[in-house]
Amino acid sequence: MISASDFYKVMCAMVPLYFAMLVAYGSVKWWKIFTPEQCAGINRFVAVFAVPVLSFHFISQNNPYEMDTKFILADTLSKMFVLVLLSIWAVCTGKFDWMITLFSVSTLPNTLVMGIPLLKAMYGDFTQSLMVQLVVLQCIIWYTFLLFLFEYRGATMLIRSQFPGSIAASITKFEIDNDVISLDGRGPLCTESEMDVNGRIHVRIRRSTSSAPESALSSSLGLTPRASNLSNAEIFSVNTPAPLHEFHHANGDVAFGHGDLGFGYHATSPRLSGYASSDAYSLQPTPRASNFNEMDTVTATAIVNTPMWIRSPAAAGKVHRQPSPTTKIVWDSPGKGQGGLGEGQGHKDALGENDLSFRDCSIVEVGPHGAAKDQEMPNAFVMLRLILIMVGRKLLRNPNTYSSVLGLLWSLISFKWNFGMPSLVKYSIKIISDAGLGMAMFSLGLFMALQPRIIACGTKMAAVGMVIRFVCGPLIMSAASIAVGLRGIRLHAAIVQAALPQGIVPFVFAREYGLHPDILSTGVIFGMLVSLPVTLLYYIVLGL
């Protein structure tokens, strides 16, 4: 039975967290203390320094040689069960996009910020070690796997839009330029393909700004590249429309055929940045409004037997056309939306009614009910290599990757040979980690205040998301925990941690890749408000 003193202890742990969030919300919404640009700077500090240092602090102090195997097994089993169930459903229905979203909503709670203080107040100090173990698994395994799914989705969208039908099956190699960090479509990309005599296609992926000839942009247009006057503090709400990408073709046809490579340019117009408040949580480069990019390069979709102009010495200077010895296909992903006539509407292509723009929030169904059911893909090894390269580059730019790995390595060394961290280093880390928890909640309050609506995805979808997050998740976790033999307080802790609000990282991924960001945003914002009474209800019921 939960006593009044136990309940008060839990409230003493939770109220300060929500107080920090409320102060931040009021600072923007009511008192107008912070501007959106200043909020972006605060969020950037939290994402790059406060939360990674806080994560390192907890992980480095946890003994990895005394991990609770049953607790870890129960958490892993519950996530694997959800993943297998959703995978079967996605194969049968073709809704791979929804599989990613539902997996994020049902299995990835905010364990670091909310779980550690809440469970410690409810069930004692030993639960801090349990939560840290889950944080390690989330950061190193589950977030990496989630990133793998998003990059796979980005790769398949690129392939379907540029190599429809059976063409993609001939791709044997992808070469990715070093400045291409992800296939999330946040920055325009260019693909160049060459087919050898055996029909094998080699594809090169690079940033589209480097695909246009320098002379075309500098000499012909008289433009000199200049630095952007926008800072990386530029910030918009999550409801800022994602830029729609258009595919312009010289011959007006998406299908591969004969045509000449041509360059065209839109009229210069102001750009809207795709940078959102969630971007402060990632290390993606901030969009820059440079005049070097104010003209969008438009290329033909394909050139089969592209004519080469050469000067014949026997023809007194006349120019003749000869077929190129290779087949070259050039695709330039669209630039930012210019707000011109016809923009903001879905663009059709040869694959059907789906908007297959590389950077969009539309759902592309693949499978028995999807429009792209006849689409073929490259060899599994080729796809795996492409996705692993992209995932690796994303992880190398994420400070949480370094904090988790370094914290785990330090804990393995220090607890193996029984020596502590030097005081100079320890207190330098502690001074930032002590502020990490409060700053993380303060940052969430800023994020809430910047959104035009707390429920961004609609009431019905929000209700479904809350049921999945706070009912289905704990039920599956309880079944997995009982199956592996968890009992008593550890079983209660496992159930309550499954009822924590939505994690921040899945929302950041959803916003970056344009996949249901409104649902994940509602899960973060509205879930924070709902989680307090829900977790207290679980705590009281389990204590009866």
XYZ file of C-alpha atoms in Angstrom:
544
model
C 0.000 0.000 0.000
C 1.344 3.429 -0.971
C 1.590 5.742 2.029
C 1.182 9.504 2.022
C 4.909 9.963 2.629
C 5.730 7.771 -0.401
C 3.377 9.797 -2.570
C 4.880 13.052 -1.324
C 8.378 11.757 -2.086
C 7.371 11.036 -5.670
C 5.823 14.488 -6.038
C 9.021 16.064 -4.690
C 10.909 14.389 -7.529
C 8.407 15.235 -10.269
C 7.170 18.743 -9.472
C 10.615 20.403 -9.910
C 10.891 18.884 -13.399
C 7.495 20.201 -14.439
C 8.234 23.533 -12.766
C 11.270 23.999 -15.046
C 9.110 23.138 -18.035
C 6.359 25.537 -16.938
C 8.792 28.413 -16.402
C 10.193 27.917 -19.897
C 6.717 27.755 -21.391
C 5.676 30.978 -19.671
C 8.916 32.716 -20.650
C 7.976 32.389 -24.303
C 4.190 32.202 -24.358
C 3.198 34.687 -21.690
C 6.108 36.885 -20.671
C 7.874 37.079 -24.072
C 11.316 36.867 -22.469
C 12.879 34.654 -25.145
C 12.628 35.033 -28.898
C 12.548 31.957 -31.147
C 16.193 32.576 -32.083
C 17.220 32.640 -28.427
C 15.221 29.463 -27.804
C 17.162 27.778 -30.599
C 20.436 28.705 -28.911
C 19.271 27.275 -25.591
C 18.056 24.084 -27.241
C 21.349 23.775 -29.078
C 23.273 23.952 -25.810
C 21.029 21.272 -24.319
C 21.429 18.974 -27.334
C 25.180 19.379 -27.796
C 26.394 19.694 -24.216
C 23.884 19.268 -21.375
C 22.148 16.007 -22.338
C 25.271 14.225 -23.668
C 27.242 15.141 -20.526
C 24.305 14.055 -18.353
C 24.192 10.755 -20.229
C 27.946 10.266 -19.828
C 27.685 11.031 -16.107
C 25.061 8.355 -15.446
C 26.567 5.709 -17.732
C 30.127 6.130 -16.436
C 28.944 5.635 -12.836
C 26.980 2.461 -13.582
C 28.691 -0.901 -13.025
C 28.302 -2.845 -16.295
C 29.445 -6.062 -14.601
C 26.368 -6.073 -12.354
C 23.663 -5.594 -14.952
C 20.234 -7.050 -14.258
C 19.974 -9.610 -17.047
C 16.292 -10.385 -16.485
C 15.338 -6.721 -16.574
C 17.344 -6.151 -19.747
C 15.936 -9.324 -21.298
C 12.365 -8.254 -20.526
C 12.891 -4.851 -22.153
C 14.565 -6.402 -25.205
C 11.902 -9.086 -25.528
C 9.080 -6.543 -25.421
C 10.694 -4.416 -28.150
C 11.434 -7.470 -30.306
C 7.846 -8.668 -29.957
C 6.497 -5.275 -31.085
C 9.000 -5.135 -33.943
C 8.119 -8.611 -35.226
C 4.393 -7.930 -34.937
C 4.662 -4.625 -36.784
C 6.956 -6.142 -39.427
C 4.430 -8.860 -40.242
C 1.691 -6.239 -40.426
C 3.840 -4.007 -42.670
C 4.612 -6.881 -45.053
C 0.922 -7.741 -45.346
C -0.309 -4.169 -45.785
C 2.708 -2.415 -47.293
C 2.663 0.306 -44.604
C 6.368 0.402 -43.779
C 6.162 4.084 -42.791
C 3.586 3.348 -40.128
C 5.674 0.487 -38.824
C 8.490 2.935 -38.011
C 6.151 5.412 -36.329
C 4.277 2.833 -34.275
C 7.526 1.220 -33.145
C 8.796 4.621 -31.983
C 5.599 5.474 -30.128
C 5.150 2.128 -28.382
C 8.685 1.209 -27.310
C 10.969 4.266 -26.926
C 10.144 6.352 -23.825
C 12.015 9.283 -22.307
C 14.055 7.135 -19.920
C 17.012 9.436 -19.283
C 15.218 12.663 -18.361
C 11.997 11.318 -16.814
C 12.716 7.700 -15.925
C 15.741 8.073 -13.644
C 14.334 10.664 -11.183
C 10.812 9.208 -11.215
C 11.709 5.546 -10.641
C 14.344 6.495 -8.054
C 11.709 8.343 -6.033
C 9.167 5.536 -6.392
C 11.205 2.398 -5.782
C 14.604 3.414 -4.456
C 18.180 4.061 -5.567
C 18.665 0.658 -7.195
C 16.284 1.629 -10.021
C 18.767 4.290 -11.195
C 21.093 1.508 -12.284
C 18.220 -0.233 -14.095
C 17.275 2.941 -15.954
C 20.882 3.637 -16.920
C 21.131 0.153 -18.383
C 18.083 0.879 -20.529
C 19.559 4.236 -21.560
C 22.714 2.477 -22.781
C 20.669 0.017 -24.841
C 18.510 2.802 -26.258
C 21.406 5.004 -27.312
C 23.675 2.313 -28.711
C 21.237 -0.257 -30.092
C 17.651 0.931 -30.475
C 18.237 4.497 -31.657
C 20.808 3.182 -34.120
C 18.317 0.619 -35.375
C 15.651 3.322 -35.689
C 18.091 5.443 -37.685
C 18.742 2.398 -39.897
C 14.998 2.147 -40.645
C 14.769 5.847 -41.520
C 17.788 5.684 -43.828
C 16.383 2.562 -45.480
C 13.174 4.461 -46.115
C 15.124 7.404 -47.549
C 17.149 5.110 -49.811
C 14.085 3.309 -51.130
C 12.314 6.606 -51.844
C 15.311 7.838 -53.790
C 15.547 4.596 -55.771
C 11.822 4.412 -56.527
C 11.684 7.982 -57.759
C 14.835 7.814 -59.887
C 15.022 4.155 -60.965
C 11.450 2.929 -61.368
C 10.519 -0.605 -62.223
C 13.263 -3.119 -62.916
C 16.007 -0.546 -63.579
C 17.110 -0.473 -59.938
C 17.940 -4.182 -59.990
C 20.927 -3.359 -62.230
C 22.560 -1.068 -59.661
C 25.745 -2.686 -58.364
C 27.432 0.168 -56.528
C 26.647 3.429 -54.744
C 29.313 6.085 -54.310
C 28.463 8.811 -51.788
C 30.356 12.088 -51.607
C 31.819 12.982 -48.245
C 29.558 16.013 -47.818
C 26.401 13.877 -48.055
C 25.522 13.099 -44.435
C 22.088 11.565 -44.804
C 19.357 10.580 -47.239
C 16.744 12.428 -45.203
C 16.204 14.888 -48.056
C 16.817 18.014 -45.949
C 19.311 19.230 -48.534
C 18.905 18.738 -52.278
C 20.905 15.799 -53.593
C 22.022 14.822 -57.055
C 22.442 11.317 -58.435
C 24.623 10.506 -61.430
C 24.517 7.039 -62.919
C 26.724 5.323 -65.448
C 25.980 2.023 -67.111
C 28.810 -0.173 -68.318
C 28.747 -2.513 -71.306
C 27.376 -5.322 -69.134
C 24.349 -3.294 -68.107
C 25.532 -2.713 -64.536
C 24.727 0.719 -63.107
C 27.033 2.675 -60.801
C 25.332 5.512 -58.950
C 27.026 8.514 -57.410
C 25.149 10.590 -54.819
C 26.275 14.135 -54.125
C 24.933 17.509 -53.094
C 23.105 19.173 -55.949
C 24.845 22.533 -55.478
C 28.020 20.867 -56.702
C 26.303 19.236 -59.665
C 25.729 22.423 -61.611
C 28.708 23.620 -63.646
C 30.480 26.428 -61.880
C 30.449 28.528 -64.982
C 26.698 28.195 -65.276
C 26.183 29.761 -61.874
C 29.043 32.208 -61.675
C 29.833 33.286 -65.218
C 26.468 33.030 -66.979
C 24.440 34.407 -64.102
C 27.067 36.719 -62.715
C 26.627 35.461 -59.178
C 29.350 35.438 -56.587
C 28.841 33.038 -53.686
C 28.389 34.888 -50.437
C 27.929 33.858 -46.868
C 24.405 33.510 -45.596
C 22.985 36.170 -43.333
C 21.006 33.511 -41.495
C 22.371 31.985 -38.326
C 21.936 28.492 -37.026
C 19.490 29.912 -34.527
C 16.827 30.252 -37.205
C 13.811 28.422 -35.877
C 10.272 27.626 -36.892
C 7.540 25.523 -35.366
C 7.052 21.898 -36.241
C 4.022 22.902 -38.272
C 6.170 24.800 -40.764
C 5.409 23.062 -44.067
C 8.226 20.904 -45.314
C 9.488 22.127 -48.671
C 7.945 20.371 -51.589
C 10.357 19.114 -54.193
C 9.569 19.215 -57.845
C 11.040 17.083 -60.549
C 11.584 19.037 -63.731
C 12.281 17.096 -66.873
C 13.389 18.341 -70.259
C 11.161 15.889 -72.069
C 8.274 16.122 -69.608
C 8.367 12.400 -68.831
C 9.553 10.620 -65.719
C 10.194 7.363 -67.529
C 13.641 6.838 -68.961
C 13.962 7.765 -72.589
C 15.880 9.859 -75.074
C 16.532 13.465 -74.370
C 19.213 16.066 -73.999
C 20.694 17.280 -70.758
C 19.450 20.775 -70.090
C 19.838 23.331 -67.361
C 17.127 25.756 -66.359
C 16.648 28.175 -63.490
C 13.733 29.422 -61.449
C 13.306 33.125 -60.925
C 14.987 34.412 -57.828
C 12.679 34.596 -54.831
C 12.981 34.541 -51.072
C 13.603 31.167 -49.469
C 11.842 29.658 -46.537
C 14.082 27.666 -44.291
C 13.177 24.106 -43.407
C 14.888 24.533 -40.060
C 12.517 23.708 -37.232
C 12.640 23.830 -33.484
C 13.486 20.169 -33.428
C 16.629 20.851 -35.421
C 18.222 22.279 -32.327
C 18.384 18.717 -31.036
C 20.460 17.493 -33.974
C 23.745 18.383 -35.614
C 22.375 18.765 -39.113
C 23.787 21.798 -40.904
C 21.470 24.784 -40.682
C 20.009 25.845 -44.059
C 21.786 28.910 -45.414
C 20.121 31.573 -47.545
C 22.969 32.169 -49.947
C 22.561 33.724 -53.363
C 24.632 30.873 -54.708
C 21.633 28.615 -54.149
C 18.868 31.017 -55.026
C 18.659 29.573 -58.489
C 17.574 25.958 -58.619
C 19.358 23.822 -61.157
C 17.043 21.730 -63.248
C 18.315 18.764 -65.196
C 16.838 16.195 -67.456
C 15.767 12.939 -65.944
C 17.715 10.689 -68.237
C 20.007 10.688 -71.202
C 20.226 7.503 -73.138
C 22.970 7.540 -75.776
C 23.655 11.154 -74.901
C 25.030 12.936 -77.974
C 28.562 14.295 -77.676
C 29.504 17.341 -79.723
C 32.958 16.989 -81.286
C 34.813 18.923 -83.967
C 35.853 16.876 -86.985
C 39.203 17.922 -88.512
C 38.106 16.635 -91.927
C 34.970 18.691 -92.063
C 36.503 22.145 -92.014
C 35.354 22.994 -88.550
C 31.827 21.556 -88.804
C 30.271 20.033 -85.729
C 28.882 16.486 -85.789
C 26.954 14.430 -83.228
C 28.212 11.091 -81.993
C 26.603 8.823 -79.415
C 28.266 8.677 -76.047
C 29.911 5.308 -75.223
C 28.137 5.244 -71.846
C 24.632 5.838 -70.612
C 24.492 8.640 -68.068
C 21.484 9.468 -65.958
C 21.467 12.705 -64.012
C 18.897 13.579 -61.390
C 18.834 16.779 -59.416
C 16.602 16.806 -56.385
C 14.456 19.921 -56.171
C 15.364 22.963 -54.250
C 13.266 24.715 -51.674
C 9.686 25.675 -52.367
C 9.514 29.121 -53.889
C 5.870 29.789 -53.236
C 5.107 30.030 -56.935
C 2.021 29.015 -58.815
C 1.106 25.403 -58.407
C 3.383 24.715 -55.466
C 2.041 23.118 -52.349
C 0.242 20.469 -54.376
C 1.266 16.865 -54.699
C 3.162 16.104 -57.883
C 2.302 13.068 -59.906
C 4.642 10.777 -61.711
C 4.663 7.552 -63.638
C 4.292 5.524 -60.474
C 0.847 6.860 -59.643
C -0.815 9.433 -57.460
C 1.700 9.298 -54.602
C 3.861 12.331 -54.008
C 7.281 10.810 -54.408
C 9.224 13.970 -53.712
C 12.377 12.982 -51.886
C 11.719 15.345 -48.986
C 8.060 15.073 -48.082
C 5.698 13.865 -45.403
C 3.592 11.729 -47.682
C 3.148 8.036 -47.184
C 4.477 5.769 -49.887
C 2.885 2.365 -49.614
C 4.879 -0.564 -50.874
C 3.508 -4.043 -51.132
C 0.333 -5.754 -52.213
C -1.724 -2.581 -51.713
C 0.925 -0.034 -52.717
C 1.366 1.873 -55.927
C 4.995 0.820 -56.221
C 4.425 -2.896 -55.817
C 6.319 -3.771 -59.025
C 9.373 -1.824 -57.975
C 12.605 -3.817 -57.882
C 15.520 -3.014 -55.596
C 19.293 -3.395 -55.888
C 21.090 -6.358 -54.394
C 20.665 -6.630 -50.617
C 24.391 -6.207 -50.050
C 24.437 -3.018 -52.147
C 21.528 -1.569 -50.176
C 23.054 -2.618 -46.866
C 26.353 -0.938 -47.694
C 24.584 2.304 -48.679
C 22.486 2.402 -45.512
C 25.369 1.518 -43.190
C 27.474 4.330 -44.650
C 24.666 6.826 -44.088
C 23.942 5.581 -40.564
C 27.626 5.731 -39.689
C 27.919 9.318 -40.874
C 24.850 10.350 -38.896
C 26.108 8.680 -35.731
C 29.508 10.339 -36.064
C 27.766 13.734 -35.985
C 25.647 12.919 -32.931
C 27.201 13.885 -29.564
C 25.045 11.328 -27.755
C 26.881 8.588 -29.630
C 30.198 9.698 -28.181
C 28.824 10.241 -24.681
C 27.240 6.782 -24.556
C 30.233 4.911 -25.979
C 32.805 6.816 -23.910
C 30.712 6.428 -20.762
C 30.406 2.689 -21.325
C 34.123 2.309 -22.043
C 35.056 4.257 -18.926
C 32.723 2.204 -16.748
C 34.168 -1.026 -18.145
C 37.706 0.121 -17.340
C 37.078 1.786 -13.987
C 34.982 -1.019 -12.462
C 37.335 -3.664 -13.835
C 40.459 -2.236 -12.181
C 38.741 -0.303 -9.350
C 39.962 3.226 -9.909
C 37.935 6.395 -10.089
C 37.881 9.376 -12.356
C 40.363 12.152 -11.520
C 38.707 14.853 -9.423
C 39.608 17.563 -11.921
C 37.714 15.751 -14.680
C 34.942 14.492 -12.421
C 33.874 17.917 -11.144
C 34.247 19.507 -14.579
C 31.698 16.997 -15.901
C 29.518 17.254 -12.812
C 28.983 21.004 -13.091
C 27.374 20.561 -16.509
C 25.591 17.281 -15.776
C 23.956 18.802 -12.687
C 22.306 21.363 -14.950
C 21.477 18.799 -17.618
C 18.235 17.480 -16.160
C 16.718 20.894 -15.465
C 17.900 22.291 -18.793
C 16.404 19.329 -20.641
C 12.993 20.018 -19.091
C 13.427 23.762 -19.688
C 14.154 23.012 -23.329
C 10.982 20.924 -23.585
C 9.008 23.865 -22.193
C 10.481 26.158 -24.850
C 9.597 23.648 -27.528
C 5.995 23.428 -26.270
C 5.615 27.208 -26.264
C 6.832 27.534 -29.859
C 4.175 25.185 -31.224
C 0.896 26.680 -32.451
C -0.996 23.657 -31.108
C -0.251 21.180 -28.345
C -2.137 18.498 -30.263
C -0.658 18.834 -33.735
C -1.961 15.610 -35.270
C -5.658 15.922 -34.440
C -7.674 14.677 -31.505
C -8.390 11.194 -32.874
C -4.789 10.426 -33.793
C -3.572 11.870 -30.488
C -5.955 9.605 -28.580
C -4.699 6.561 -30.490
C -1.089 7.575 -29.813
C -1.741 8.023 -26.096
C -3.396 4.585 -25.860
C -0.429 2.977 -27.618
C 2.076 4.870 -25.471
C 0.453 4.534 -22.028
C -1.621 1.337 -22.320
C -0.241 -0.992 -24.981
C 3.412 -0.329 -24.110
C 3.043 -1.162 -20.388
C 0.875 -4.217 -21.163
C 3.467 -5.684 -23.524
C 6.261 -4.861 -21.071
C 4.386 -6.513 -18.214
C 3.822 -9.676 -20.272
C 7.501 -9.824 -21.270
C 8.629 -9.197 -17.677
C 6.422 -11.942 -16.285
C 7.618 -14.291 -19.034
C 11.275 -13.883 -18.029
C 10.525 -14.198 -14.315
C 10.516 -10.601 -13.036
C 8.565 -10.215 -9.822
C 7.978 -7.678 -7.068
C 9.428 -4.183 -7.231
C 11.454 -4.857 -10.365
C 8.260 -5.874 -12.188
C 6.557 -2.682 -11.017
C 9.533 -0.590 -12.135
C 9.501 -2.240 -15.566
C 5.811 -1.439 -16.050
C 6.074 2.175 -14.872
C 9.096 2.915 -17.071
C 7.137 1.629 -20.074
C 4.479 4.265 -19.264
C 6.912 7.185 -19.455
C 6.254 9.905 -22.066
C 7.547 9.765 -25.617
C 11.312 10.057 -26.095
C 12.817 13.126 -27.756
C 15.167 11.335 -30.177
C 12.420 9.510 -32.143
C 10.681 12.859 -32.679
C 13.921 14.444 -33.913
C 14.343 11.611 -36.426
C 10.715 11.907 -37.516
C 11.136 15.651 -38.123
C 14.409 15.247 -39.998
C 13.060 12.512 -42.287
C 9.589 14.029 -42.704
C 7.702 10.998 -41.362
C 4.686 11.776 -39.137
C 6.416 14.559 -37.155
C 3.025 15.812 -35.963
C 2.288 12.501 -34.244
C 5.671 12.345 -32.508
C 5.431 16.031 -31.582
C 2.079 15.402 -29.918
C 3.577 12.384 -28.169
C 6.342 14.548 -26.705
C 4.256 17.581 -25.732
C 0.886 16.145 -24.773
C 2.554 12.989 -23.447
C 4.511 15.047 -20.922
C 1.252 16.429 -19.549
C -0.543 13.088 -19.518
C 2.350 11.058 -18.116
C 2.277 12.578 -14.624
C -1.224 11.363 -13.672
C -0.775 8.129 -15.639
C 2.487 7.098 -13.974
C 1.101 8.032 -10.575
C -1.952 5.894 -11.313
C 0.244 2.932 -12.253
C 2.308 3.505 -9.112
C -0.769 3.513 -6.867
C -2.469 0.526 -8.546
C 0.686 -1.617 -8.524
C 1.214 -0.764 -4.862
C -2.196 -2.085 -3.778
